[in-house]
Every structure is written in structure tokens, then in C-alpha cells.
Coordinates of C-alpha atoms in Angstrom, one line a residue:
Chain A
M1 CA 0.0 0.0 0.0
T2 CA 1.5 3.4 -1.0
E3 CA 1.5 6.4 1.2
A4 CA -0.9 8.2 -1.1
T5 CA -3.7 5.7 -0.6
L6 CA -3.2 5.8 3.1
A7 CA -3.4 9.6 3.1
S8 CA -6.6 9.5 1.1
A9 CA -8.4 7.1 3.5
P10 CA -11.2 9.0 5.3
P11 CA -10.5 9.9 8.9
A12 CA -11.9 7.5 11.5
D13 CA -15.4 8.7 12.4
S14 CA -17.0 8.4 15.8
L15 CA -19.9 6.0 16.1
F16 CA -22.1 8.9 17.1
R17 CA -21.3 10.9 14.0
R18 CA -21.8 7.9 11.8
N19 CA -25.2 7.2 13.4
L20 CA -26.1 10.9 13.0
R21 CA -25.2 10.7 9.3
D22 CA -27.3 7.6 8.8
F23 CA -30.2 9.4 10.5
R24 CA -29.8 12.5 8.3
S25 CA -29.8 10.5 5.1
N26 CA -33.2 9.0 6.0
R27 CA -35.3 11.5 4.2
L28 CA -38.7 10.4 5.6
A29 CA -37.3 10.7 9.1
M30 CA -35.9 14.1 8.5
A31 CA -39.2 15.3 7.0
S32 CA -40.9 14.1 10.2
V33 CA -38.4 15.9 12.3
I34 CA -39.3 19.1 10.4
V35 CA -43.0 18.4 11.1
V36 CA -42.3 18.0 14.8
L37 CA -40.3 21.2 14.8
I38 CA -43.2 23.1 13.2
F39 CA -45.4 21.9 16.0
V40 CA -42.9 23.0 18.6
I41 CA -42.5 26.4 17.0
M42 CA -46.3 26.7 16.9
A43 CA -46.5 25.9 20.6
V44 CA -43.7 28.2 21.7
A45 CA -44.8 31.2 19.6
A46 CA -48.5 30.6 19.8
P47 CA -49.4 34.2 20.8
L48 CA -47.5 35.5 17.8
I49 CA -48.9 33.0 15.3
A50 CA -52.5 32.5 16.3
P51 CA -54.6 34.8 14.2
Q52 CA -57.4 35.1 16.8
D53 CA -57.7 34.9 20.6
P54 CA -58.3 31.1 21.2
N55 CA -60.8 31.7 23.9
E56 CA -62.8 34.6 22.5
T57 CA -66.3 33.5 21.8
D58 CA -68.5 35.1 19.1
L59 CA -72.0 33.7 18.8
F60 CA -72.3 35.3 15.4
R61 CA -69.6 32.9 14.2
R62 CA -71.1 29.8 15.8
L63 CA -70.1 26.8 13.7
Q64 CA -68.8 28.9 10.9
P65 CA -67.4 26.6 8.2
P66 CA -63.8 26.6 7.0
A67 CA -62.7 29.4 4.7
W68 CA -63.0 27.4 1.4
I69 CA -66.6 26.5 2.1
E70 CA -69.4 29.0 1.5
G71 CA -69.9 31.2 4.6
G72 CA -66.3 30.8 5.7
E73 CA -63.7 33.6 5.9
W74 CA -59.9 33.4 5.7
A75 CA -59.4 35.1 9.0
F76 CA -61.0 31.9 10.5
V77 CA -59.4 29.5 8.2
L78 CA -60.5 26.2 9.7
G79 CA -63.9 27.5 10.8
C80 CA -65.3 28.0 14.3
D81 CA -66.6 25.8 17.1
G82 CA -69.9 25.8 18.9
L83 CA -69.0 28.9 20.8
G84 CA -67.7 30.7 17.7
R85 CA -64.1 30.3 18.7
D86 CA -61.4 30.1 16.0
I87 CA -60.5 26.4 15.6
F88 CA -57.1 27.1 13.9
S89 CA -56.0 29.4 16.8
R90 CA -57.2 26.8 19.4
I91 CA -55.2 24.1 17.6
I92 CA -52.1 26.3 17.8
Y93 CA -52.6 26.8 21.5
G94 CA -53.5 23.2 22.0
A95 CA -50.1 22.3 20.7
R96 CA -48.7 23.8 23.9
I97 CA -50.6 21.4 26.1
S98 CA -49.8 18.3 24.0
I99 CA -46.1 19.1 23.7
F100 CA -45.7 20.3 27.2
I101 CA -47.3 17.2 28.7
G102 CA -45.4 14.9 26.2
V103 CA -42.1 16.4 27.1
A104 CA -42.7 16.8 30.8
V105 CA -43.9 13.2 31.3
I106 CA -41.0 11.8 29.3
V107 CA -38.4 13.9 31.0
L108 CA -39.7 13.0 34.4
A109 CA -40.3 9.3 33.6
T110 CA -36.9 9.0 32.0
G111 CA -35.1 10.6 34.9
V112 CA -36.8 8.4 37.5
G113 CA -36.4 5.3 35.2
I114 CA -32.7 5.9 34.8
L115 CA -32.2 6.3 38.6
A116 CA -34.2 3.2 39.4
G117 CA -32.9 1.1 36.5
L118 CA -29.3 1.9 37.2
A119 CA -29.7 1.1 40.8
A120 CA -31.5 -2.2 40.1
G121 CA -29.0 -3.3 37.4
Y122 CA -25.9 -2.2 39.2
F123 CA -26.6 -3.2 42.8
R124 CA -28.8 -6.2 42.0
G125 CA -29.8 -8.1 45.2
W126 CA -32.7 -6.7 47.2
V127 CA -32.6 -3.4 45.4
D128 CA -33.3 -5.2 42.2
V129 CA -36.0 -7.3 43.8
V130 CA -37.9 -4.4 45.3
I131 CA -37.7 -2.3 42.1
G132 CA -38.7 -5.3 40.1
R133 CA -41.7 -5.9 42.2
I134 CA -42.9 -2.3 41.9
V135 CA -42.4 -2.5 38.1
D136 CA -44.4 -5.8 37.9
I137 CA -47.2 -4.3 39.9
L138 CA -47.4 -1.2 37.8
L139 CA -47.3 -3.3 34.7
G140 CA -50.4 -5.0 36.0
F141 CA -52.5 -2.0 35.2
P142 CA -53.7 -1.2 31.7
Y143 CA -52.2 2.3 31.1
L144 CA -55.3 4.3 30.4
I145 CA -57.2 2.8 33.3
F146 CA -54.4 3.5 35.7
A147 CA -54.3 7.1 34.5
I148 CA -58.0 7.5 34.7
G149 CA -58.1 6.1 38.3
L150 CA -55.4 8.6 39.3
M151 CA -57.1 11.5 37.6
A152 CA -60.3 10.6 39.4
M153 CA -58.4 10.7 42.6
M154 CA -56.3 13.8 42.1
G155 CA -58.8 15.8 40.1
P156 CA -58.1 17.5 36.8
G157 CA -55.3 19.9 36.0
L158 CA -52.1 20.2 34.0
F159 CA -49.7 19.0 36.6
N160 CA -51.9 16.2 37.7
I161 CA -52.0 14.8 34.2
V162 CA -48.2 14.9 34.1
L163 CA -48.1 13.0 37.4
A164 CA -50.8 10.5 36.5
L165 CA -48.9 9.5 33.3
A166 CA -45.4 9.6 34.8
Y167 CA -46.4 7.3 37.7
K168 CA -46.5 4.4 35.3
E169 CA -44.4 5.7 32.4
W170 CA -41.0 5.5 34.3
V171 CA -41.3 1.7 34.3
I172 CA -40.4 1.5 30.6
P173 CA -37.1 3.4 30.7
C174 CA -36.4 1.6 34.0
R175 CA -36.6 -1.8 32.4
V176 CA -34.4 -0.7 29.4
V177 CA -31.8 0.8 31.7
R178 CA -31.7 -2.2 34.0
G179 CA -31.3 -4.6 31.2
E180 CA -28.5 -2.6 29.6
T181 CA -26.8 -2.0 32.9
L182 CA -26.8 -5.7 33.6
A183 CA -25.2 -6.3 30.3
V184 CA -22.6 -3.6 30.6
R185 CA -21.5 -3.9 34.2
E186 CA -19.4 -6.9 33.5
L187 CA -17.5 -5.5 30.5
E188 CA -13.8 -4.8 30.7
Y189 CA -13.9 -1.0 30.9
V190 CA -16.2 -1.2 33.9
E191 CA -14.0 -3.8 35.5
A192 CA -11.0 -1.5 34.8
A193 CA -12.7 1.5 36.4
R194 CA -13.5 -0.7 39.4
A195 CA -9.9 -2.0 39.6
L196 CA -8.7 1.6 39.5
G197 CA -10.7 2.2 42.7
A198 CA -13.6 4.2 41.2
G199 CA -16.7 4.3 43.5
S200 CA -20.1 3.0 42.6
R201 CA -21.4 6.5 41.9
H202 CA -18.6 7.2 39.4
I203 CA -19.1 3.9 37.7
M204 CA -22.8 4.3 37.3
W205 CA -22.9 7.8 36.1
R206 CA -19.6 8.2 34.3
E207 CA -18.9 4.7 32.9
I208 CA -22.2 3.0 32.5
L209 CA -24.8 5.6 31.8
P210 CA -23.1 7.4 28.8
N211 CA -22.7 4.0 27.1
I212 CA -26.3 2.9 27.5
L213 CA -28.0 6.2 26.7
S214 CA -28.8 5.6 23.0
P215 CA -31.4 2.9 23.5
V216 CA -32.9 5.0 26.4
I217 CA -33.3 8.0 24.1
V218 CA -34.8 5.9 21.3
V219 CA -37.3 4.3 23.6
S220 CA -38.2 7.7 25.1
T221 CA -39.0 9.3 21.8
I222 CA -41.2 6.4 20.8
R223 CA -43.0 6.6 24.1
M224 CA -43.6 10.4 23.7
A225 CA -46.0 9.7 20.8
N226 CA -47.9 7.3 23.1
V227 CA -48.0 9.9 25.9
I228 CA -49.5 12.5 23.6
I229 CA -52.3 10.1 22.6
L230 CA -52.9 9.3 26.2
E231 CA -53.2 12.9 27.2
A232 CA -55.6 13.6 24.3
S233 CA -57.6 10.5 25.4
L234 CA -57.9 11.8 29.0
S235 CA -58.9 15.3 27.7
F236 CA -61.4 13.6 25.4
L237 CA -63.0 11.9 28.4
G238 CA -63.1 15.2 30.3
L239 CA -60.4 14.2 32.7
G240 CA -57.7 16.4 31.3
V241 CA -57.0 20.1 31.1
Q242 CA -60.2 21.9 31.9
P243 CA -62.1 24.4 29.7
P244 CA -61.7 27.0 28.4
T245 CA -58.0 26.0 27.9
A246 CA -57.7 24.5 24.4
S247 CA -56.5 20.9 24.2
W248 CA -56.8 18.7 21.2
G249 CA -58.6 15.9 22.9
S250 CA -61.3 18.1 24.4
M251 CA -61.7 19.9 21.1
V252 CA -62.5 16.6 19.4
S253 CA -64.9 15.8 22.2
D254 CA -66.7 19.2 21.9
G255 CA -67.2 18.6 18.2
R256 CA -69.1 15.4 18.9
A257 CA -72.2 17.4 19.5
F258 CA -72.1 18.8 16.0
I259 CA -71.1 15.9 13.8
L260 CA -74.4 16.2 11.9
E261 CA -73.9 19.8 10.8
A262 CA -70.3 20.8 11.5
W263 CA -67.8 18.1 10.7
W264 CA -64.8 20.5 11.0
V265 CA -65.1 21.0 14.7
S266 CA -64.0 17.4 15.6
T267 CA -62.0 16.7 12.4
F268 CA -59.2 19.3 12.5
P269 CA -57.9 18.9 16.1
G270 CA -57.8 15.2 15.3
V271 CA -55.7 15.8 12.2
A272 CA -53.3 17.8 14.4
I273 CA -53.0 14.9 16.9
L274 CA -52.5 12.4 14.0
L275 CA -49.8 14.5 12.3
L276 CA -47.8 15.1 15.4
V277 CA -48.0 11.6 16.7
L278 CA -47.2 10.1 13.2
A279 CA -44.3 12.5 12.8
I280 CA -42.9 11.5 16.2
N281 CA -43.3 7.8 15.4
V282 CA -41.6 8.0 12.0
A283 CA -38.8 10.1 13.4
S284 CA -38.2 7.8 16.3
Q285 CA -38.2 4.8 14.0
G286 CA -35.5 6.6 12.0
L287 CA -33.6 7.3 15.2
R288 CA -33.8 3.6 16.2
D289 CA -32.6 2.4 12.8
A290 CA -29.6 4.7 13.0
F291 CA -28.7 4.6 16.6
D292 CA -29.9 1.2 17.9
P293 CA -30.1 -1.1 14.9
R294 CA -30.4 -4.2 17.1
F295 CA -34.2 -3.5 17.5
S296 CA -34.8 -2.7 13.9
E297 CA -36.9 -5.0 11.8
Chain B
M1 CA -44.0 -27.4 30.8
S2 CA -44.1 -29.2 34.1
F3 CA -46.7 -28.8 36.7
G4 CA -44.2 -27.6 39.2
K5 CA -43.1 -24.8 36.9
L6 CA -46.7 -23.8 36.3
L7 CA -47.3 -23.7 40.1
E8 CA -44.3 -21.6 40.6
R9 CA -45.6 -19.1 38.0
I10 CA -49.0 -19.0 39.7
I11 CA -47.4 -18.3 43.1
Q12 CA -45.5 -15.5 41.5
L13 CA -48.8 -13.9 40.6
I14 CA -49.8 -13.5 44.2
P15 CA -47.5 -10.5 45.2
V16 CA -48.5 -8.8 41.9
L17 CA -52.2 -9.2 42.6
L18 CA -51.7 -8.0 46.2
G19 CA -49.8 -5.0 45.1
V20 CA -52.4 -4.1 42.5
S21 CA -55.1 -4.4 45.1
L22 CA -53.1 -2.2 47.4
I23 CA -52.7 0.5 44.8
V24 CA -56.4 0.4 44.0
F25 CA -57.3 0.6 47.7
V26 CA -54.9 3.6 48.2
M27 CA -56.3 5.3 45.2
L28 CA -59.7 5.4 46.7
A29 CA -58.6 6.1 50.2
L30 CA -56.7 9.2 49.0
T31 CA -59.5 10.4 46.8
P32 CA -60.7 13.8 48.2
G33 CA -64.2 14.1 49.4
D34 CA -65.8 12.2 52.3
P35 CA -67.6 9.1 51.2
V36 CA -70.4 9.6 53.7
Q37 CA -70.9 13.2 52.4
I38 CA -71.0 11.9 48.8
M39 CA -73.4 9.2 49.7
V40 CA -75.8 11.5 51.7
G41 CA -75.6 14.3 49.1
E42 CA -78.2 17.0 49.7
Q43 CA -80.1 15.1 52.5
S44 CA -79.6 16.4 56.0
I45 CA -78.8 13.8 58.6
T46 CA -78.1 13.9 62.3
P47 CA -74.5 13.4 63.6
E48 CA -75.7 10.1 65.2
Q49 CA -76.9 8.9 61.8
E50 CA -73.7 10.0 60.2
A51 CA -71.6 8.1 62.9
E52 CA -73.7 5.0 62.3
L53 CA -73.3 5.2 58.6
R54 CA -69.5 5.6 59.1
R55 CA -69.5 2.5 61.3
D56 CA -71.5 0.5 58.7
L57 CA -69.1 1.4 56.0
G58 CA -66.1 0.5 58.2
L59 CA -64.7 4.0 57.9
D60 CA -64.0 4.2 61.6
K61 CA -61.4 1.4 61.5
P62 CA -57.7 2.0 60.9
M63 CA -56.4 2.0 57.3
V64 CA -54.5 -1.3 57.5
E65 CA -57.6 -3.1 58.8
R66 CA -59.7 -1.5 56.2
F67 CA -57.3 -2.8 53.5
F68 CA -57.7 -6.4 54.7
I69 CA -61.4 -6.0 54.9
F70 CA -61.4 -4.7 51.3
L71 CA -59.3 -7.6 50.2
G72 CA -61.6 -10.1 51.9
N73 CA -64.6 -8.5 50.4
A74 CA -63.0 -8.2 46.9
A75 CA -62.3 -12.0 47.0
Q76 CA -66.0 -12.5 47.4
F77 CA -66.8 -9.9 44.7
D78 CA -68.3 -7.7 47.4
F79 CA -67.5 -4.1 46.6
G80 CA -70.3 -2.5 48.6
Q81 CA -73.2 -0.5 47.3
S82 CA -73.3 1.7 44.2
Y83 CA -74.9 4.8 45.8
Y84 CA -76.1 6.0 42.4
H85 CA -77.8 2.8 41.3
G86 CA -79.0 1.7 44.8
R87 CA -77.7 -1.8 44.1
P88 CA -74.5 -3.7 44.9
V89 CA -71.6 -2.6 42.8
S90 CA -70.9 -6.2 41.6
A91 CA -74.5 -6.5 40.3
V92 CA -74.2 -3.3 38.3
I93 CA -70.8 -4.4 36.9
A94 CA -72.1 -7.9 36.1
E95 CA -74.9 -6.4 34.1
R96 CA -72.6 -4.3 32.0
L97 CA -69.8 -6.8 31.5
P98 CA -71.2 -8.9 28.7
A99 CA -71.5 -5.9 26.4
T100 CA -67.8 -5.1 27.0
I101 CA -66.6 -8.7 26.5
E102 CA -68.7 -9.1 23.4
L103 CA -67.2 -5.9 21.9
S104 CA -63.7 -6.9 22.9
L105 CA -63.9 -10.4 21.4
V106 CA -65.4 -9.1 18.1
A107 CA -62.6 -6.5 18.0
L108 CA -60.0 -9.3 18.6
I109 CA -61.5 -11.4 15.7
V110 CA -61.5 -8.3 13.4
A111 CA -57.9 -7.7 14.3
L112 CA -56.8 -11.3 13.8
V113 CA -58.6 -11.9 10.5
T114 CA -57.2 -8.7 9.0
A115 CA -53.7 -8.7 10.5
I116 CA -52.6 -12.3 9.9
P117 CA -53.4 -12.4 6.1
L118 CA -52.0 -8.9 5.6
G119 CA -48.9 -9.7 7.6
V120 CA -48.2 -12.9 5.7
L121 CA -48.8 -11.3 2.4
A122 CA -46.5 -8.4 3.2
A123 CA -43.8 -10.9 4.2
I124 CA -44.2 -13.1 1.1
R125 CA -44.1 -10.0 -1.1
K126 CA -41.4 -8.2 0.8
N127 CA -40.7 -4.7 -0.6
S128 CA -43.7 -4.8 -2.9
V129 CA -46.3 -2.1 -3.1
L130 CA -48.5 -4.1 -0.8
D131 CA -45.7 -4.5 1.8
R132 CA -45.1 -0.7 1.8
L133 CA -48.9 0.0 2.1
A134 CA -49.0 -2.4 5.0
T135 CA -46.1 -0.7 6.7
V136 CA -47.7 2.7 6.2
G137 CA -51.0 1.3 7.4
S138 CA -49.6 -0.1 10.5
L139 CA -47.8 3.2 11.3
L140 CA -51.1 5.0 10.8
G141 CA -52.8 2.4 13.0
V142 CA -50.7 3.1 16.0
S143 CA -50.7 6.8 15.5
L144 CA -54.5 7.3 15.1
P145 CA -56.2 8.5 18.2
G146 CA -59.0 5.9 18.7
F147 CA -61.6 8.5 19.8
W148 CA -61.1 10.6 16.7
F149 CA -61.0 7.6 14.3
G150 CA -64.3 6.4 15.8
I151 CA -65.9 9.9 15.2
L152 CA -64.6 9.9 11.6
L153 CA -66.2 6.5 11.1
I154 CA -69.5 7.7 12.5
M155 CA -69.4 10.8 10.3
L156 CA -68.7 8.7 7.2
F157 CA -70.8 5.6 7.7
S158 CA -73.6 6.8 9.9
V159 CA -74.1 10.5 9.1
H160 CA -73.0 10.7 5.5
L161 CA -73.7 7.3 4.0
Q162 CA -76.3 6.4 6.6
I163 CA -75.6 2.6 6.3
L164 CA -74.6 1.9 10.0
P165 CA -76.1 3.1 13.3
V166 CA -74.5 6.0 15.2
S167 CA -74.5 4.5 18.7
G168 CA -76.0 2.0 21.1
R169 CA -76.1 -1.8 20.9
I170 CA -79.4 -2.7 19.3
G171 CA -82.6 -0.9 18.3
Y172 CA -85.5 -0.9 20.7
A173 CA -87.6 -2.8 18.2
S174 CA -85.2 -5.7 18.0
E175 CA -84.7 -6.3 21.7
V176 CA -84.6 -10.0 22.7
P177 CA -84.8 -11.6 26.2
T178 CA -81.5 -11.6 28.0
V179 CA -80.0 -15.0 28.5
S180 CA -76.2 -14.7 28.2
G181 CA -76.0 -11.0 27.9
F182 CA -74.2 -11.4 24.6
L183 CA -76.5 -10.1 22.0
L184 CA -75.0 -12.1 19.2
I185 CA -75.9 -15.3 21.2
D186 CA -79.2 -14.1 22.7
T187 CA -80.6 -13.1 19.3
L188 CA -79.8 -16.5 17.9
L189 CA -81.2 -18.2 20.9
A190 CA -84.4 -16.3 20.4
G191 CA -84.3 -17.5 16.8
D192 CA -84.4 -13.9 15.5
V193 CA -82.0 -13.7 12.6
R194 CA -82.9 -10.2 11.7
A195 CA -82.1 -9.0 15.3
F196 CA -78.8 -10.9 15.0
G197 CA -77.9 -9.0 11.8
E198 CA -78.9 -5.7 13.5
A199 CA -76.7 -6.5 16.6
L200 CA -73.8 -7.2 14.2
R201 CA -74.4 -3.9 12.4
Y202 CA -74.2 -2.0 15.7
L203 CA -71.0 -3.9 16.5
I204 CA -69.0 -3.1 13.3
L205 CA -67.8 0.4 13.8
P206 CA -66.9 0.1 17.5
A207 CA -65.2 -3.2 16.9
I208 CA -63.1 -1.7 14.0
T209 CA -62.2 1.3 16.2
L210 CA -61.2 -0.8 19.1
G211 CA -59.3 -3.4 17.1
L212 CA -57.4 -0.9 14.9
P213 CA -54.2 -0.5 17.0
M214 CA -54.2 -4.2 17.7
T215 CA -54.5 -4.9 14.0
A216 CA -51.5 -2.6 13.3
I217 CA -49.3 -4.3 15.9
L218 CA -50.3 -7.9 15.0
M219 CA -49.7 -7.2 11.3
R220 CA -46.1 -6.1 12.0
V221 CA -45.5 -9.0 14.4
T222 CA -46.8 -11.5 11.8
R223 CA -44.8 -9.9 9.0
T224 CA -41.5 -9.9 11.0
S225 CA -41.9 -13.5 12.3
M226 CA -42.9 -14.8 8.9
L227 CA -39.8 -13.2 7.4
E228 CA -37.7 -14.7 10.2
V229 CA -39.2 -18.2 9.7
M230 CA -38.7 -18.1 6.0
R231 CA -35.0 -17.6 6.5
Q232 CA -34.7 -20.9 8.5
D233 CA -33.0 -23.9 7.1
Y234 CA -36.0 -26.2 7.3
I235 CA -37.9 -23.9 4.9
T236 CA -35.1 -23.9 2.5
F237 CA -35.0 -27.7 2.8
A238 CA -38.7 -28.1 2.2
E239 CA -38.4 -25.9 -0.9
A240 CA -35.4 -27.8 -2.0
K241 CA -37.3 -31.1 -1.7
G242 CA -39.6 -29.6 -4.3
L243 CA -42.7 -29.1 -2.2
P244 CA -45.1 -26.6 -3.7
R245 CA -44.5 -23.0 -2.4
R246 CA -48.0 -22.7 -1.2
R247 CA -47.6 -25.8 0.9
V248 CA -44.3 -24.7 2.3
L249 CA -45.7 -21.3 3.2
F250 CA -48.9 -22.4 4.8
R251 CA -48.1 -25.8 6.3
H252 CA -44.5 -25.3 7.3
A253 CA -43.8 -21.6 7.8
L254 CA -47.1 -20.1 9.0
K255 CA -47.4 -22.6 11.8
N256 CA -44.3 -21.4 13.5
A257 CA -44.6 -17.8 12.4
L258 CA -47.9 -17.5 14.3
I259 CA -46.4 -18.3 17.7
P260 CA -45.4 -14.6 18.4
T261 CA -48.6 -13.4 16.9
V262 CA -50.7 -15.5 19.3
S263 CA -48.7 -14.3 22.4
V264 CA -48.8 -10.7 21.4
A265 CA -52.5 -11.0 20.7
A266 CA -53.0 -12.3 24.3
I267 CA -51.0 -9.3 25.6
E268 CA -52.8 -6.9 23.4
M269 CA -56.1 -8.1 24.7
G270 CA -55.1 -6.0 27.7
S271 CA -54.8 -2.9 25.6
L272 CA -58.3 -3.5 24.4
L273 CA -59.4 -3.2 28.0
G274 CA -58.0 0.3 28.1
G275 CA -59.4 1.2 24.7
N276 CA -62.9 0.1 25.9
M277 CA -63.5 3.3 27.9
I278 CA -62.8 5.5 24.9
V279 CA -64.6 3.4 22.3
E280 CA -67.6 2.9 24.5
T281 CA -67.8 6.6 25.2
V282 CA -67.6 7.5 21.5
F283 CA -70.2 4.9 20.4
G284 CA -72.5 5.1 23.4
W285 CA -71.9 1.4 24.0
P286 CA -73.5 0.3 27.3
G287 CA -70.5 -1.5 28.7
L288 CA -68.2 -1.4 31.7
G289 CA -65.9 1.2 30.2
R290 CA -68.6 3.8 29.8
L291 CA -69.9 3.0 33.2
V292 CA -66.6 3.7 34.7
V293 CA -66.2 7.1 33.0
E294 CA -69.8 8.1 34.0
S295 CA -69.1 6.9 37.6
I296 CA -66.1 9.2 37.9
F297 CA -68.2 12.2 37.1
L298 CA -70.9 11.0 39.5
R299 CA -68.2 10.5 42.1
N300 CA -69.5 6.9 42.4
Y301 CA -66.1 5.8 43.7
P302 CA -66.8 2.3 45.0
L303 CA -67.8 1.4 41.5
V304 CA -64.7 3.0 40.0
Q305 CA -62.5 1.1 42.5
A306 CA -64.1 -2.2 41.7
A307 CA -63.9 -1.7 38.0
V308 CA -60.2 -0.6 38.1
L309 CA -59.4 -3.7 40.2
L310 CA -61.3 -5.9 37.8
Y311 CA -59.5 -4.4 34.8
A312 CA -56.1 -4.8 36.5
V313 CA -56.7 -8.4 37.6
T314 CA -57.9 -9.3 34.1
Y315 CA -54.8 -7.6 32.6
V316 CA -52.4 -9.5 34.9
L317 CA -54.1 -12.8 34.1
L318 CA -54.1 -12.1 30.4
N319 CA -50.3 -11.5 30.5
F320 CA -49.9 -14.6 32.5
I321 CA -51.9 -16.6 29.9
A322 CA -49.8 -15.0 27.1
D323 CA -46.6 -16.2 28.9
I324 CA -47.9 -19.7 29.3
L325 CA -49.2 -19.8 25.8
Y326 CA -45.8 -18.8 24.5
T327 CA -44.0 -21.5 26.3
V328 CA -46.6 -24.2 25.4
L329 CA -46.5 -23.2 21.7
N330 CA -42.7 -22.8 21.6
P331 CA -41.1 -25.7 23.5
R332 CA -37.6 -24.2 23.1
V333 CA -38.5 -21.5 25.5
K334 CA -38.1 -22.4 29.1
L335 CA -40.1 -20.7 31.8

């Protein structure tokens, strides 16, 4: 081999960079990331983007159709609901609720799950047994029913929804972290750290955690789509954020009274849920394919 | 699987069931609002009457004792009175249960008969248009909010096309005497084929809505495991022997490919339980799920408690069955 060919060989790339490049080249996943970003921007900048006040009622505009149907106007592009409120503006504000709850639940659950999973996988013994039992018991509840029971107990409200969902959600990252920790704790580099006299805390946080993060992140993004649907379902049942705050689930529910004459009231908020959830699902599948190919089909 | 192993698994269920009961008990105990006040409502009672009521309900006893009383009663299906209905909670639940079971079973059948053929086809014609459509379809299936999908179906088939009923279980004119509580069985027992057809028409939209996420998941599981099996040596061997492809696919491959599908289906039955509340609310289906949602707003907590416990115990048992089924079907897996 000549020196010239050696020099032209591409520089060694880190695994992370290679994975990121794989992800970037997945056009469908990138498109989904853009859709998710649009929703995030909508949520953050809602007061700047929304053409109308989401809670302003106007009985003259009651059930006004979307702009492209006769009787509609472009200032109320997706039409108005039963109280004459602008559906498009309410969808924009509703994005705040869905995204806030999705992110808050996942951050909280992943934090708790990492702590519990690391402890269970690293210390094993009775710690593992206790955490394992709690996990088994929580897995004994169908998700929505558990959340409904908790909401009935705690009463409605934004933070109660986050808690009601996080109470069970942490189990999922916990199981992933525990499994990965069990696999990694016997590897040479952990042994080496231990031989050098590193303490448990250092080994768990500095040696093990950084190496098992990618499956955890992948699972968390997949779960976020699920959490958003659950929140919408709770709101649909009237157990979520209370009126007049706009949330997609309760908007769909409001529209049920008008399915005979005003299909748009239920339809558009549902489209928003579907788009966001679908985009998160596709993007997280792309993430999984790039960062954690073991679980890919 | 040996009897000893099975027994061991059954014993392992006990702490889980106890834990589940404890959580359900604590949920109700921590619910704000005094049960006696809720029960009495607007009526005025003397402090003596209130104390007596409290004693009757066992509310004067310490928490730990109350939990064990609750457990003992639950084991005998005694969940106290439903204040709203003026009857025992268990009687109210028993009345609503058949509707929920019927809907869930039909949803399961809908999911199985669509998911398995589609999953197999997608696997056999990997990367074909059909395979891609199936992939997109299954992604849509898990991303669609059930309550919204149900409303869309109602708007399309009931309001626009007017070919299926909007809500309920059967028309008043077609009611038949209750024997099993399952309308599909009761109408046949009554020899009323027309009513059977009508009950079926009422079932279609809720069952599709409820079964959709399950269909999506089962289709993917079937496709993946079919692809997996078709890569195995024994399939190559069967094909090399010159057996017709159809025979290899259906007699040799499918039998093994369905093992994961069956176990996932058992697990996913649990997710049908959760979906019940939504679908029954959307379609005005008179089952347990809707009863629970209504009871929350009526603050009929003993009923909510009993139903949540029932759902959870069913869920635990379904998962247990799924596990056992998986080992029985797949002798290579040891419990």
C-alpha cells in the first residue's frame, strides 16, 4: 500500500457521527423531524402565530365553516366551534398542552427510570427485587385505566396529568436501563474502572450511563407519541385540562355534539394529533434504525 | 411445561395481585371528598346517623384493617353499594360486563382476520407495493387516536352514507330476552336472525375502532416473524425437496410464524381493555368502560374502584396466559 492511498483514506469517524449521518440520510425521518419542529414552534410562539384569541367567543360565528366552504372567511381558516371560537387558533394553543405534557412526562419518567434502572441493574440483590416488584405491579394496570383512576383521585389539572402519566411511564425506561446495565456492568472497561478504585457512583454515572444512553433515548422518543395520545384521550374523556383551555382531545370531544352539521369541529384537532404523533413515530423509528439497529426489523 | 413450573408461576402472581389491590385501595382512600358526604348528598342527617353510617361502611377502622377487609370482600366480589344505582356494585358491573366482553372479542376477531393475512402477504411479497402499504397502514394504525377515528367512522358511515347506526347496541324494536347478555348469542337463541344482523351492524364500527391499534401491531409482528421463519434452514430444505411453495408457506412456515402473533394477541387483549373506555364513550356502548367514565363524574367511587381492580386483575391474568401460551407453543423457551 502506498503512502498516497493511506493519506486519502477517510479519517476515522466516531460512532455517534456515523449514526447521525445515517439518520440525516433518512429523508422520511428528516421530514418528520421538520413536522415535529413546526409543531414545537407553533407551541412556543402561539401568541405570535395565532390569528385570533383562542378563547374569544363570538356567537355570530357559531359553527362557521372553514374558509373554502361557502360562509367561511380566511381570518378563521379552519372555521369556528360551537361557541364561535377560531379552531385554527385553538389548535395552535392546543399544541402547547400536548407538547408540554409529552415532554414533561417523558423527562420526568426517563429521569426516574434511569435512577431506578441503574440502581436495580448495578446493585442487584434486594434493590433489584424491590424495584422489580414495583415494576411488575405497575405493569399490572392497563395504562389508560391507571391514569383514569389517578385523575379521578387527584382531580383535573395540567400537573396532575403529568403525574398521572409519569407514575406508570417510568417503568419503561427503567426496564431498558436495568437490562442494559446488567449487560454492561461486567464489561472490561467497567472492570477496569473498578480496579482503579472508582466508586459506585462514578461507575454508574460516568462509565455505564453514557454507554447505554442511546437505547434509552430511542425508547423515550417512541413513548412520547404514546403519551401524547394518552393525554388527548384523557382530555377527550373530560379528565384532562379543563375548559376553556384549548387541548386537542377536548376539542374533538366538543365537536361530537355537531357531527351532523359541522364536521370540521372534531376533524381538524384530530388531524393535528395524528400529524404530530405520526411524525414522532416516524422520526423515532429513524432514530432507532440509525442509533440502535439491534431492534430494527 | 411441568406442573411444578406452572405452580411456581402461579405463586409469583400473588404478590403482583396483592400490590395491584393495594394501589387500587390507596387510590380510593386518598380520593378527596368524604364518602359519607358523597353518599348522603343533599339530604340532611343527624350526627348520630352519620356516625352510624360511618361505622356501617367501616370507615372508623384503621387503614390497615380496612385494606384487609377490602381484600376479603373483593375476593367474594363484594364491593359495597353503588350509591347511584342503589344496588350492589358487583351487580351493576355484572350487568354491563357482557357488552364489553362481546365488543372486545369481536374486535379481537376483526384484528386477527385482517392482521394475519396482511402480515403474511407483506412478508411473502417483501418490498412490494402491498408491503409498503401495509407498513404505512400499521404506522397509521398506531398513530391514530381511537376516539377521533371512531368519530370519523360515524361521520362517514352513519351520518354521510347512513348505512350503519350511530350509537348503542341494538334498536328498541329488536330487543330480545337476555340469556347470556351477549347479543349475538341471545338473538340466535331467540331465533331472531334479523335482530342478529342488527346487533352485528351495531358492532361493526366500535369493533373496528377498538381493534385498529391491535391490527396494526399484530400485522407487524406477523410480518416480522414470517420473514424470520422463511429464512430458516427447514424452509429452504422443504423448498429444495420440491414441495409446492403454497404448501411450504402455509403448512411449514405459517405454523411457526404465528407463535409470536398469538402471544402478542394475548398481551394486546389487555390494551383492548383500556381502549374500551374510549370506544364505549364514543359509540354510546352500554358496557363497563362507559360505566366507569360516567361513575367518575358522578363520584361513584366504589364502582370506579371495583372496575379498576377488575381491569387490572384481568390484565395480569391475560399477561400470565400470554406467557404460558408462548411456552406451550414454543417448547424451546423455558419458563
